[in-house]
Backbone as JSON, one array per atom type, in Angstrom:
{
  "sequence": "XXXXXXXXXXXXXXXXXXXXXXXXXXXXXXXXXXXXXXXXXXXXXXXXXXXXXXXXXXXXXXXXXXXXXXXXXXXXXXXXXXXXXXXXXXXXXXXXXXXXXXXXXXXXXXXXXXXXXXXXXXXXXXXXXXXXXXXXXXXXXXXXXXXXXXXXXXXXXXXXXXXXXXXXXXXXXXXXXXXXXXXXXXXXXXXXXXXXXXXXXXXXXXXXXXXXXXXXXXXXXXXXXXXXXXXXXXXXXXXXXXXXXXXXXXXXXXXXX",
  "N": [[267.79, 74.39, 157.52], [269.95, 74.86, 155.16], [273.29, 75.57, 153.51], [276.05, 76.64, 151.73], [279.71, 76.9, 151.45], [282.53, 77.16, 149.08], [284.31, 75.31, 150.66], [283.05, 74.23, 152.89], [280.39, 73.3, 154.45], [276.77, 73.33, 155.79], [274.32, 72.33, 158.17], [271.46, 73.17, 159.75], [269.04, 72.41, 162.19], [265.99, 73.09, 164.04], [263.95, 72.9, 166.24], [261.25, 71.24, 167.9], [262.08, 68.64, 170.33], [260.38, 66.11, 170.86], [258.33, 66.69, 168.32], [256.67, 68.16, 168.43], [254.5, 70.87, 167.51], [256.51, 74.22, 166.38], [256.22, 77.59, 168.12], [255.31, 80.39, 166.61], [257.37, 80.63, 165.6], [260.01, 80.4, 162.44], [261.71, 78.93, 159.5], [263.29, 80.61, 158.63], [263.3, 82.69, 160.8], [264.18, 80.46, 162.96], [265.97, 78.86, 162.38], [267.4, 79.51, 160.33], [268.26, 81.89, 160.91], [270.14, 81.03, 163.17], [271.87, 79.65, 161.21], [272.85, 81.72, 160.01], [274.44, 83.24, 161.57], [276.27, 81.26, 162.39], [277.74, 80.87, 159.98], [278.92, 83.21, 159.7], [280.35, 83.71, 161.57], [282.21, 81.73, 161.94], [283.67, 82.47, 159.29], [284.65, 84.6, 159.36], [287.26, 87.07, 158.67], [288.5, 85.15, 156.93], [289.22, 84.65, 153.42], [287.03, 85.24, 150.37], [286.23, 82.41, 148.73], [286.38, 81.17, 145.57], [283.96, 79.42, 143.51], [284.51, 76.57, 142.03], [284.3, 75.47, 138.88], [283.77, 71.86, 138.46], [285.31, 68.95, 136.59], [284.61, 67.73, 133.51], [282.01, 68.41, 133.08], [280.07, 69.72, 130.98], [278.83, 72.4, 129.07], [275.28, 73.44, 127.55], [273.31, 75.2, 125.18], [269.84, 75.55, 126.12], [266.38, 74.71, 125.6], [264.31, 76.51, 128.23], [261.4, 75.77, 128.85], [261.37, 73.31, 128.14], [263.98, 71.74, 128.61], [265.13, 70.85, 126.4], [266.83, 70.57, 123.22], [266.61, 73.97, 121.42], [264.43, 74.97, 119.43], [263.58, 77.38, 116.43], [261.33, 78.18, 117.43], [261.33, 78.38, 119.97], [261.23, 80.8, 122.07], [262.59, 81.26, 124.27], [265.61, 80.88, 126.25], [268.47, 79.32, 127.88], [271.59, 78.62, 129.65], [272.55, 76.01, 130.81], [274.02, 73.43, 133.0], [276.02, 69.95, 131.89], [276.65, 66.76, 133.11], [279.47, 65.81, 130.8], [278.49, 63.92, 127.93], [275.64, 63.61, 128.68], [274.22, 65.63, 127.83], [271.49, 67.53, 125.89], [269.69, 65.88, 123.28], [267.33, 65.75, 121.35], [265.28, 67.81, 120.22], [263.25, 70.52, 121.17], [259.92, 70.25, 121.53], [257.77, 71.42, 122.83], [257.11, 74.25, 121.82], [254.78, 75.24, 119.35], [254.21, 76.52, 116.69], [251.49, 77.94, 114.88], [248.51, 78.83, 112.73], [246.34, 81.54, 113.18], [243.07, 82.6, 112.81], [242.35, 85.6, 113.12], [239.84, 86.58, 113.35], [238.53, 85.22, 114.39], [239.84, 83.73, 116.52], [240.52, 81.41, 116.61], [241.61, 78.4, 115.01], [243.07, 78.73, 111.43], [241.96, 77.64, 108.12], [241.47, 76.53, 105.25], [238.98, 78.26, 104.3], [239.91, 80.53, 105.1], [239.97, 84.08, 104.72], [243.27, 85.48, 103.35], [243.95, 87.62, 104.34], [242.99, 87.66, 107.14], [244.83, 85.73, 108.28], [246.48, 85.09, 110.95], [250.3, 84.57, 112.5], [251.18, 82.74, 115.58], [252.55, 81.11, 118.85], [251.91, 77.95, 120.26], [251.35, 76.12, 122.42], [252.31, 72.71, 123.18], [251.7, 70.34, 125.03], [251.71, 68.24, 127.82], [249.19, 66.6, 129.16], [249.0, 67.12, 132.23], [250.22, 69.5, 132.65], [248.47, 71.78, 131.86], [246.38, 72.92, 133.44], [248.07, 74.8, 135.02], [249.42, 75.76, 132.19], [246.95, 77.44, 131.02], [246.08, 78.95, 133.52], [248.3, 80.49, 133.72], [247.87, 81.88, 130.95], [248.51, 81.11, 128.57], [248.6, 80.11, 125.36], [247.78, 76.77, 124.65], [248.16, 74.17, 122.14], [245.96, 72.22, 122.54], [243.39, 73.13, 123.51], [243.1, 75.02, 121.38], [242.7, 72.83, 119.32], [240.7, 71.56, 120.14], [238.77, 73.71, 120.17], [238.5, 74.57, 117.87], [237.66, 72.06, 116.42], [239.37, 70.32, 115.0], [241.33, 67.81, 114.06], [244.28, 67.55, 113.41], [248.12, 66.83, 113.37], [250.4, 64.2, 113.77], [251.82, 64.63, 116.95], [249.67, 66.32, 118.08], [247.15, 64.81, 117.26], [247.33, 62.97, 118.62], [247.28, 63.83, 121.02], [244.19, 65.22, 120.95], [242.8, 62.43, 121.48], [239.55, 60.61, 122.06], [240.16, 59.66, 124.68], [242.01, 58.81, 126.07], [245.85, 57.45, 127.2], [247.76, 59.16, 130.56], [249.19, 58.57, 131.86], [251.15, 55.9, 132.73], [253.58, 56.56, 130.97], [254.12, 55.22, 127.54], [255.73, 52.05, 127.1], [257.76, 52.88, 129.09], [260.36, 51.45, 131.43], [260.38, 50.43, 135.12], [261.8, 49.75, 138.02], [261.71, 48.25, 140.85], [262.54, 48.84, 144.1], [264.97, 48.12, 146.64], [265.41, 49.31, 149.28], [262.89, 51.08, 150.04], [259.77, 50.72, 151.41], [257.31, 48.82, 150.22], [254.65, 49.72, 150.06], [255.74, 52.21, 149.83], [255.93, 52.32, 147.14], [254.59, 53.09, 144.28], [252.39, 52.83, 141.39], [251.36, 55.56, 139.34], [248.21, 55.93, 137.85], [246.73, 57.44, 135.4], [244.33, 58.57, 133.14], [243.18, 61.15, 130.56], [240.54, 62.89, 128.85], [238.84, 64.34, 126.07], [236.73, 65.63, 126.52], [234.06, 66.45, 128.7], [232.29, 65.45, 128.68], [231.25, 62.61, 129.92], [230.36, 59.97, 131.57], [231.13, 57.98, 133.53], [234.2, 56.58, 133.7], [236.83, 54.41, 133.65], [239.58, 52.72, 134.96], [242.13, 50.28, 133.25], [243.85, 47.35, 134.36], [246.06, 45.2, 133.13], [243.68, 43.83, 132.28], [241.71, 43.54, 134.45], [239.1, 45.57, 136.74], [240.78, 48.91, 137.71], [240.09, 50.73, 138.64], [236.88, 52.98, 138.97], [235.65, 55.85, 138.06], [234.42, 59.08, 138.59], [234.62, 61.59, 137.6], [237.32, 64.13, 136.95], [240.51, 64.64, 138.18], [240.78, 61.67, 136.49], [241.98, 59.15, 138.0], [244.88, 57.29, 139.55], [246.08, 55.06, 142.15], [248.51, 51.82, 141.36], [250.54, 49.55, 143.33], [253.55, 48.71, 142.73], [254.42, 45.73, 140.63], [256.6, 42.9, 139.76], [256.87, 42.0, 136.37], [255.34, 42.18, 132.79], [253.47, 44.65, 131.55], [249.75, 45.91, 130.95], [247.58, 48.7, 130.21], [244.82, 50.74, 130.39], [241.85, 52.8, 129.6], [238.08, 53.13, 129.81], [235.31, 54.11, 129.05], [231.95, 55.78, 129.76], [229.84, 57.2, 127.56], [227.23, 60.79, 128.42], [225.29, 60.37, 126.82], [225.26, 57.22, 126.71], [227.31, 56.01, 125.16], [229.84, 53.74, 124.64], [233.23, 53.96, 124.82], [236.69, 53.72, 124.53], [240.52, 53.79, 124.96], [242.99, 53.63, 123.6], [245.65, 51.12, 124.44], [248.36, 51.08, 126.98], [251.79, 49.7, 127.49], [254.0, 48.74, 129.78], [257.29, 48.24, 131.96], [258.13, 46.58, 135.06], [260.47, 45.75, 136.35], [262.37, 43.04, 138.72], [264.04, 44.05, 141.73], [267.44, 45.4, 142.56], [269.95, 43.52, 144.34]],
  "CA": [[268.41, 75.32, 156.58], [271.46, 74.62, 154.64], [273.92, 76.49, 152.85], [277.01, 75.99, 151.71], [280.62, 77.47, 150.32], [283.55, 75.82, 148.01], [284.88, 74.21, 151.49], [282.35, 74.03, 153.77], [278.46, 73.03, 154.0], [276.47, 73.47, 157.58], [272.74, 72.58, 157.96], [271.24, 73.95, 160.71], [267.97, 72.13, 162.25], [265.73, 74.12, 164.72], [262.28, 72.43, 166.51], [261.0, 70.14, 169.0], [262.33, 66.44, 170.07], [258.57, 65.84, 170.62], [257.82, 66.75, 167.29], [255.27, 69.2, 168.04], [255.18, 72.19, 166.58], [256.81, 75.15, 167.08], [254.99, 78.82, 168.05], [256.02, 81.79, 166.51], [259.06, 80.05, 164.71], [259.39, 80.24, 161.05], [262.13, 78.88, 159.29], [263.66, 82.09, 158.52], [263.83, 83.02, 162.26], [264.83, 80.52, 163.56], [267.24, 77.81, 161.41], [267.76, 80.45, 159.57], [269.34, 82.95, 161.76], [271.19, 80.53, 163.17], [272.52, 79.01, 160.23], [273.81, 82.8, 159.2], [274.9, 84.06, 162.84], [277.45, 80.74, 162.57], [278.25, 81.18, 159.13], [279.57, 84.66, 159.81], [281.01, 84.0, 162.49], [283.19, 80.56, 161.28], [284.38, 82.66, 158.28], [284.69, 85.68, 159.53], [288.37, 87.1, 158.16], [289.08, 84.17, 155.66], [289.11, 85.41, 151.98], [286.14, 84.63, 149.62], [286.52, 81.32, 147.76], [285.86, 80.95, 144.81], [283.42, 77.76, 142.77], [285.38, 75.82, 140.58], [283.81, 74.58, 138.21], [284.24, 70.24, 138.11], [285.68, 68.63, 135.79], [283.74, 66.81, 133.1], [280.77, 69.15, 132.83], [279.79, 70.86, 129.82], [277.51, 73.67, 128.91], [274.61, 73.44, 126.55], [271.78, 75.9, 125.56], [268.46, 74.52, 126.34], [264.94, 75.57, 125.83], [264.05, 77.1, 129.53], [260.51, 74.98, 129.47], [261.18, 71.35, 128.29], [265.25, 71.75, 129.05], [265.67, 70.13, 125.03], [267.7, 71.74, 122.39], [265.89, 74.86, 121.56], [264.19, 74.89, 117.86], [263.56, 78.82, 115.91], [260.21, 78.66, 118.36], [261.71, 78.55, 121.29], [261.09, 82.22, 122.85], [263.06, 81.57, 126.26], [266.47, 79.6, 126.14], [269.55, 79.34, 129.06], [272.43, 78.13, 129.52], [273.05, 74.81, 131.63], [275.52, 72.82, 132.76], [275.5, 68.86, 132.27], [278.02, 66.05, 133.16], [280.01, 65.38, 129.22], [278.02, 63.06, 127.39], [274.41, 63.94, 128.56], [273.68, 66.71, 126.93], [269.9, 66.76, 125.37], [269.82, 65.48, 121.89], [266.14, 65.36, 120.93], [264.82, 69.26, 119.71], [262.3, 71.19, 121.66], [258.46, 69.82, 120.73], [256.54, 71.69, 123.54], [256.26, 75.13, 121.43], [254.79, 75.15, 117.58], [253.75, 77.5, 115.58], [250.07, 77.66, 114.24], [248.16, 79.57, 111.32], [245.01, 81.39, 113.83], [242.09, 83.09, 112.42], [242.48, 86.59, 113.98], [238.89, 87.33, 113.48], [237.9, 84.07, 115.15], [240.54, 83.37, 117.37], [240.8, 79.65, 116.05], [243.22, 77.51, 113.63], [243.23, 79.12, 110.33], [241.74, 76.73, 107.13], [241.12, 76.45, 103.84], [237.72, 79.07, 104.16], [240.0, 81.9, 105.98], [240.89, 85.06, 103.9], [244.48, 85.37, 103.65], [244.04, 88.81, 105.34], [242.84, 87.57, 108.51], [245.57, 84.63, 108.68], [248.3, 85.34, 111.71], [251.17, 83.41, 112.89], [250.89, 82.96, 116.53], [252.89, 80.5, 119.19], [251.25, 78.06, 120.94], [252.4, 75.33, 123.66], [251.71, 71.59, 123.05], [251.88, 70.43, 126.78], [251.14, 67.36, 128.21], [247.76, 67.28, 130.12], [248.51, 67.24, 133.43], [250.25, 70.8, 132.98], [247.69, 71.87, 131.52], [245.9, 73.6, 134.49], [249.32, 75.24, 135.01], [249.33, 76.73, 131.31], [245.47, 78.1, 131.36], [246.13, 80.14, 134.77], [249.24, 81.22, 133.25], [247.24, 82.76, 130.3], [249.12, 80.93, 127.79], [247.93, 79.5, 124.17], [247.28, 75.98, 124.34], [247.49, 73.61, 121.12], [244.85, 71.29, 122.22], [242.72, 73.9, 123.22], [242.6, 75.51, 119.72], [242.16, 71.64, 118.52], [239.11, 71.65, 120.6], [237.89, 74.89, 119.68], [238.02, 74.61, 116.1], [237.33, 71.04, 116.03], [240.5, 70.16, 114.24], [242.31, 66.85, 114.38], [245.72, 67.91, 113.82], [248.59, 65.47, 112.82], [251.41, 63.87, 114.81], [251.76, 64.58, 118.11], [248.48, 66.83, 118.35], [246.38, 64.36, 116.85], [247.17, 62.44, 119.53], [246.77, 64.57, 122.34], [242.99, 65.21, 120.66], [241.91, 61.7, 121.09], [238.72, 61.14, 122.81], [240.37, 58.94, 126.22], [243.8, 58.56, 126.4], [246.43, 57.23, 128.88], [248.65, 60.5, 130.25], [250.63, 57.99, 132.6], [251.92, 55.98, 132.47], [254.08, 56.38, 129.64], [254.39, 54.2, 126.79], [257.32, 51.36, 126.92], [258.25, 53.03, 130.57], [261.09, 50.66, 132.51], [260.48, 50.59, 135.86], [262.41, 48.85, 138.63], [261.38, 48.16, 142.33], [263.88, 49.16, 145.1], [265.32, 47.01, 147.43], [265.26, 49.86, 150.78], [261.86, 51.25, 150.45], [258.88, 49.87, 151.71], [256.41, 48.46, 149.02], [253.66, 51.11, 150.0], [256.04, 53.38, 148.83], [256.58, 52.11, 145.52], [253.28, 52.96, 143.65], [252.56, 53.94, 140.06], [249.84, 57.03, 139.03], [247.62, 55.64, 136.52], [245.62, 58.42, 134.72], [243.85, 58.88, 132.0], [242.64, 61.95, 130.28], [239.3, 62.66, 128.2], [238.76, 65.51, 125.13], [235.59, 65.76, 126.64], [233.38, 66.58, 129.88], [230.83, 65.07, 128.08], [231.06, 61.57, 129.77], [229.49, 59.72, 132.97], [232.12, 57.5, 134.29], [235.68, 56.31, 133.21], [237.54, 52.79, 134.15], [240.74, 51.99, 134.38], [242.13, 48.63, 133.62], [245.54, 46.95, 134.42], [246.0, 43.52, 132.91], [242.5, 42.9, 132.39], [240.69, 43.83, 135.48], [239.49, 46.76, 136.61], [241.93, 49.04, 138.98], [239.13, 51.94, 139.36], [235.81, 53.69, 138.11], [235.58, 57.44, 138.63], [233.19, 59.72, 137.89], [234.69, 63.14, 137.65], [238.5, 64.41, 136.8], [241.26, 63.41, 137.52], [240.44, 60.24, 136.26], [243.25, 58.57, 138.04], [244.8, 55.75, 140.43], [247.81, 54.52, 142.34], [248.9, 50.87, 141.77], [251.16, 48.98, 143.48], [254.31, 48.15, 141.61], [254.37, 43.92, 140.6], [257.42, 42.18, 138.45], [256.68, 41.77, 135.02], [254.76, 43.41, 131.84], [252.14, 45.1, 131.76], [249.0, 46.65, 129.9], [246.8, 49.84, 130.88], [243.53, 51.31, 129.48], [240.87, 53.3, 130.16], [237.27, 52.91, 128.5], [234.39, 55.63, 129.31], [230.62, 55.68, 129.11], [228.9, 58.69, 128.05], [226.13, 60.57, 129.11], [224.59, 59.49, 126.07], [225.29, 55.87, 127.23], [228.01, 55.24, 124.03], [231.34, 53.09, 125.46], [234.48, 54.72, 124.54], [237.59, 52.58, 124.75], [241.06, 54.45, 125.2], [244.7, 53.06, 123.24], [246.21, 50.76, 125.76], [249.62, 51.48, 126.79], [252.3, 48.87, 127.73], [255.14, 49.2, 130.43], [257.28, 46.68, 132.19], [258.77, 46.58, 135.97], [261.83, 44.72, 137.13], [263.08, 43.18, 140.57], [265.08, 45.07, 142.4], [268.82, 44.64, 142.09], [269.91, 43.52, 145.71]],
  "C": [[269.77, 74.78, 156.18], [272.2, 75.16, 153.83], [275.35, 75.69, 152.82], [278.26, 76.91, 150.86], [281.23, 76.53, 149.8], [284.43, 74.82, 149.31], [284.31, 74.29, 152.66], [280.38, 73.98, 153.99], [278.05, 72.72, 155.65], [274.93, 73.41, 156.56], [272.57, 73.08, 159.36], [269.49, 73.33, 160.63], [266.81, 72.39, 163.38], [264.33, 73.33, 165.07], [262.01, 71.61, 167.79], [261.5, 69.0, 168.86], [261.23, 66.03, 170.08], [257.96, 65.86, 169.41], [256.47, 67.77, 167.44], [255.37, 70.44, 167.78], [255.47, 73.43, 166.93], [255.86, 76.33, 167.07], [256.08, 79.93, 167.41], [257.75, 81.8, 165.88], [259.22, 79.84, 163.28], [261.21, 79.6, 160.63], [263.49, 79.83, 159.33], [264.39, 82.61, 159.91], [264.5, 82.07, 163.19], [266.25, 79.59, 163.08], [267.85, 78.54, 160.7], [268.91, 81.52, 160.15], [270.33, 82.59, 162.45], [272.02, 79.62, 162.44], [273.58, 80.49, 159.49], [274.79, 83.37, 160.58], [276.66, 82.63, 162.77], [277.91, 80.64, 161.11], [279.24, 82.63, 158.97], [280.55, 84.44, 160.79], [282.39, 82.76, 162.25], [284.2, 81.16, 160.15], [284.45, 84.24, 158.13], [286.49, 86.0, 159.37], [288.99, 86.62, 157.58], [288.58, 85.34, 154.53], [287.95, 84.81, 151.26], [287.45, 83.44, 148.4], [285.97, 81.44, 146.71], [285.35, 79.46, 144.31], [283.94, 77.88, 141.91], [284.71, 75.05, 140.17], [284.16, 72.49, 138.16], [284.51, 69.81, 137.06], [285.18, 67.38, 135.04], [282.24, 67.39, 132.97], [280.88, 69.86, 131.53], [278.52, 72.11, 129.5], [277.04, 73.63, 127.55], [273.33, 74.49, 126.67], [270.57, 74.73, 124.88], [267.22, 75.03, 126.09], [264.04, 76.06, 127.1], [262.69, 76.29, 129.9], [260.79, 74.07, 129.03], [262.94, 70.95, 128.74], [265.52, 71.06, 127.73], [266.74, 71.02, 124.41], [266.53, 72.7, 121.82], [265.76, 74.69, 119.8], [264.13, 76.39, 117.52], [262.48, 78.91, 117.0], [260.28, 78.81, 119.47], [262.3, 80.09, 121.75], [261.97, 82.08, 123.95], [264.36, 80.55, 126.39], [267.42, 80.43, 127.69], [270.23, 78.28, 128.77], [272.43, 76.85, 131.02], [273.86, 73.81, 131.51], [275.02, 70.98, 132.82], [276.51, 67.98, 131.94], [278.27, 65.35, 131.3], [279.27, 64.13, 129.06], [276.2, 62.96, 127.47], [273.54, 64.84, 128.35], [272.13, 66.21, 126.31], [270.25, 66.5, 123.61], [268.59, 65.62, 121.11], [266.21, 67.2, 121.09], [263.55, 69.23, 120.88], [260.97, 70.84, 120.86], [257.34, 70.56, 121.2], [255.38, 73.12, 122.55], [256.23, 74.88, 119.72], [254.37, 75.81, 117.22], [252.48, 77.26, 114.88], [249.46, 79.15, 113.37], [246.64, 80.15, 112.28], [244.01, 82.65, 112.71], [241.78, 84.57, 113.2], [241.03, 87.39, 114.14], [237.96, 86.52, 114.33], [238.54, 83.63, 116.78], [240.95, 82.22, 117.04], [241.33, 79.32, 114.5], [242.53, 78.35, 112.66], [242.5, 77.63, 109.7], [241.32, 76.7, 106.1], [240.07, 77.64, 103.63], [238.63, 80.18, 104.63], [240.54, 82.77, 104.67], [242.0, 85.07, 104.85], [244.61, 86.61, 104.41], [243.89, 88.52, 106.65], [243.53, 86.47, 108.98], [247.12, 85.37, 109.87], [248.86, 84.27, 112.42], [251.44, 83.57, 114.83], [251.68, 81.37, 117.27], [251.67, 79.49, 120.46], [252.02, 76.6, 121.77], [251.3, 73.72, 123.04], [252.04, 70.37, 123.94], [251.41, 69.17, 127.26], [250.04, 67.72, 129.29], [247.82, 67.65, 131.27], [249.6, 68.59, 133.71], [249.09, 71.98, 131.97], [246.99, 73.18, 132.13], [246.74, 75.01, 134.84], [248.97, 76.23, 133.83], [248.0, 78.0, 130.94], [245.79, 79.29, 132.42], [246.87, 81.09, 134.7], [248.99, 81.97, 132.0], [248.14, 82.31, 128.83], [248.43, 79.98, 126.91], [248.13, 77.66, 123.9], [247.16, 75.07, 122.97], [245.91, 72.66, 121.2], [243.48, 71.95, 123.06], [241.93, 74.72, 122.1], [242.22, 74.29, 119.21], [240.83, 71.35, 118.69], [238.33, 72.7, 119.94], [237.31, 74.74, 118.67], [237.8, 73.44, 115.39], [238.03, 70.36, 115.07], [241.52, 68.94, 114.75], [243.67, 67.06, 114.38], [246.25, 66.44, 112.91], [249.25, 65.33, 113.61], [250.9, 63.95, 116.13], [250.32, 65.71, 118.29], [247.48, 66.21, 117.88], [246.25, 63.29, 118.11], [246.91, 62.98, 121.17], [244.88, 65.05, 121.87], [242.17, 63.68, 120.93], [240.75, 61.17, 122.28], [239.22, 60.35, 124.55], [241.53, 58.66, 125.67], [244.38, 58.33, 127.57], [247.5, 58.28, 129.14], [249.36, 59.62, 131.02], [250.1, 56.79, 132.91], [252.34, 56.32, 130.99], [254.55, 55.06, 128.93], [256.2, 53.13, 126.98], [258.02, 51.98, 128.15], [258.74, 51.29, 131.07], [261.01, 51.61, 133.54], [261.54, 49.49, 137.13], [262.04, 49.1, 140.19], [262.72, 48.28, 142.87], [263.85, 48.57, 146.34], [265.46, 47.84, 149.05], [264.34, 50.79, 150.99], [260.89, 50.38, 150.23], [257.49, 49.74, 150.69], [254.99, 49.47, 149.0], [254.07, 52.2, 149.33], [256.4, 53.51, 147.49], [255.29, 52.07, 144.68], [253.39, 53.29, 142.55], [251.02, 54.72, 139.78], [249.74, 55.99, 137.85], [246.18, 56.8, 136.12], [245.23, 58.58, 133.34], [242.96, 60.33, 131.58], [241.55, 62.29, 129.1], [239.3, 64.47, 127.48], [237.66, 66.18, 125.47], [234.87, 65.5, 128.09], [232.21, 65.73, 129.55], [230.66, 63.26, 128.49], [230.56, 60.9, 131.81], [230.67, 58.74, 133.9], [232.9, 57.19, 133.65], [236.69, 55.06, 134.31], [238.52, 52.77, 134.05], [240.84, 50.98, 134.55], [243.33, 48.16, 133.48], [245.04, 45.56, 134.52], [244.64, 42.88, 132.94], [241.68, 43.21, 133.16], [240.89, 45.17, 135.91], [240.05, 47.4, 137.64], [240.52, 50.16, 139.82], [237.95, 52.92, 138.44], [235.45, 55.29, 138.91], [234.64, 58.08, 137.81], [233.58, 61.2, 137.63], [236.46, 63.74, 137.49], [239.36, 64.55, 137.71], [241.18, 61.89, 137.59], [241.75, 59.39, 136.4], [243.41, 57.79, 139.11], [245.9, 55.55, 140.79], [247.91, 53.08, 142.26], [249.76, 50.2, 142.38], [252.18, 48.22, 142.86], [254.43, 46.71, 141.86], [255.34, 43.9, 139.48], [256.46, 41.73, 137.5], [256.4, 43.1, 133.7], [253.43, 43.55, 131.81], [251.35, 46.15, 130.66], [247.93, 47.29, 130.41], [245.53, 50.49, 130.11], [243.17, 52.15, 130.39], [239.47, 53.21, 129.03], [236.4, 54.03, 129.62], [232.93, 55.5, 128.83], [230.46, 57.19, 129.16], [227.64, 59.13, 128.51], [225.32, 60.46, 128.27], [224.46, 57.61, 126.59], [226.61, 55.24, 126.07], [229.15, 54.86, 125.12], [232.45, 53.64, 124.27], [235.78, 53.74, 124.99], [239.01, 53.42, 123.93], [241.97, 53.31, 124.36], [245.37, 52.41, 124.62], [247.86, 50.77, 125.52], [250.58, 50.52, 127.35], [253.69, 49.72, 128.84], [255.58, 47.73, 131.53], [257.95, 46.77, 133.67], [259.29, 45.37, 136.83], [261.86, 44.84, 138.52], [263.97, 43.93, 140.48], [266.2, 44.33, 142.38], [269.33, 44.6, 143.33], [271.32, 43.82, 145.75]]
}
């Protein structure tokens, strides 16, 4: 447990030297209680301190889910603080605005009477929250793209396409670190598919392949290696057609000793 005021910070660590585990001990009871029993008791008749702000921070409002600058669609903003000069600069992309078919549920288009056209928010999310937004009961762009079988433009045209790479990211610098141990330096390689509709899925780093999966998440840890590098994924279906994903480039540096 740890806590802390404007001139003083106590952790408090509570368990076995053995490492085995405690009975009937929860955080709460017991790091806990003694992390407040000597907090009370250390500052018992001093005056409350007050936090002073540091110097060199500024305050910007943000959009509460991507932390950007907040656009007119952004339903949910706050205030946060961030050391002068890194403030966000780039606008809020996650929520957009779409034209739905209120008798359909799906995108609006050229065939809809203008009576049944409403304006409705919807989230345009990278995949692997995805799962996340669904459970949370929230509207989905590439859900409706699916639905209504609608390519989209920009950035939803690309989240529609049929195998894609969700990580790494494009043009990602990475750099190896010089005091953990090379097991721990891995990178996720996943790829995501518009479609259930396929029998296995490959990935391929530099040419060969890293891993063939048969079932979601179609994904992989590699081992970080100096240099540059290039990532795919290709896909048979259960028709038998080959599918072949945008390959994505990224590059990782030695470590700086």
């Amino acid at each position: 447990t740890m806590g802390y005021t404007p001139d003083l910070v106590v952790g408090v660590w509570v368990g076995n030297a053995t490492n085995e585990a405690m009975r009937d001990v929860t955080g709460l009871s017991g790091a806990g209680a003694v992390w407040h029993y000597f907090m009370r008791t250390v500052l018992a008749g001093r005056a409350d301190m007050p936090f002073v702000r540091p110097s060199g921070l500024e305050a910007a409002e943000v959009c509460a889910l991507s932390g950007l600058l907040p656009t007119e669609e952004c339903p949910y903003r706050r205030q946060e603080w961030f050391i002068a000069g890194t403030e966000p600069q780039e606008a809020d992309a996650f929520y957009r605005r779409v034209s739905l078919d209120a008798a359909t549920g799906l995108l609006a288009n050229e065939d809809t009477p203008p009576q049944r056209v409403i304006s409705e928010l919807a989230l345009d999310l990278p995949p692997q929250f995805h799962p996340w937004a669904r459970a949370e009961g929230l509207l989905l762009l590439d859900d409706l793209l699916l639905a209504s079988g609608s390519q989209g433009d920009g950035a939803a045209a690309q989240s529609q396409a049929p195998l894609r790479m969700a990580a790494p990211d494009a043009q990602t610098l990475y750099r190896l670190s010089p005091t953990l141990p090379p097991e721990a330096q891995r990178l996720r390689v996943e790829a995501v598919a518009a479609s259930a509709d396929l029998r296995e899925v490959t990935l391929w780093l530099d040419g060969e392949p890293l891993a063939t999966l048969t079932a979601p998440p179609y994904e992989a840890w590699w081992p970080l290696a100096v240099g540059e590098h290039e990532v795919w994924a290709t896909a048979v279906t259960l028709q038998g057609e080959a599918v072949r994903g945008t390959a994505v480039t990224f590059t990782v540096n030695a470590s700086e000793e």
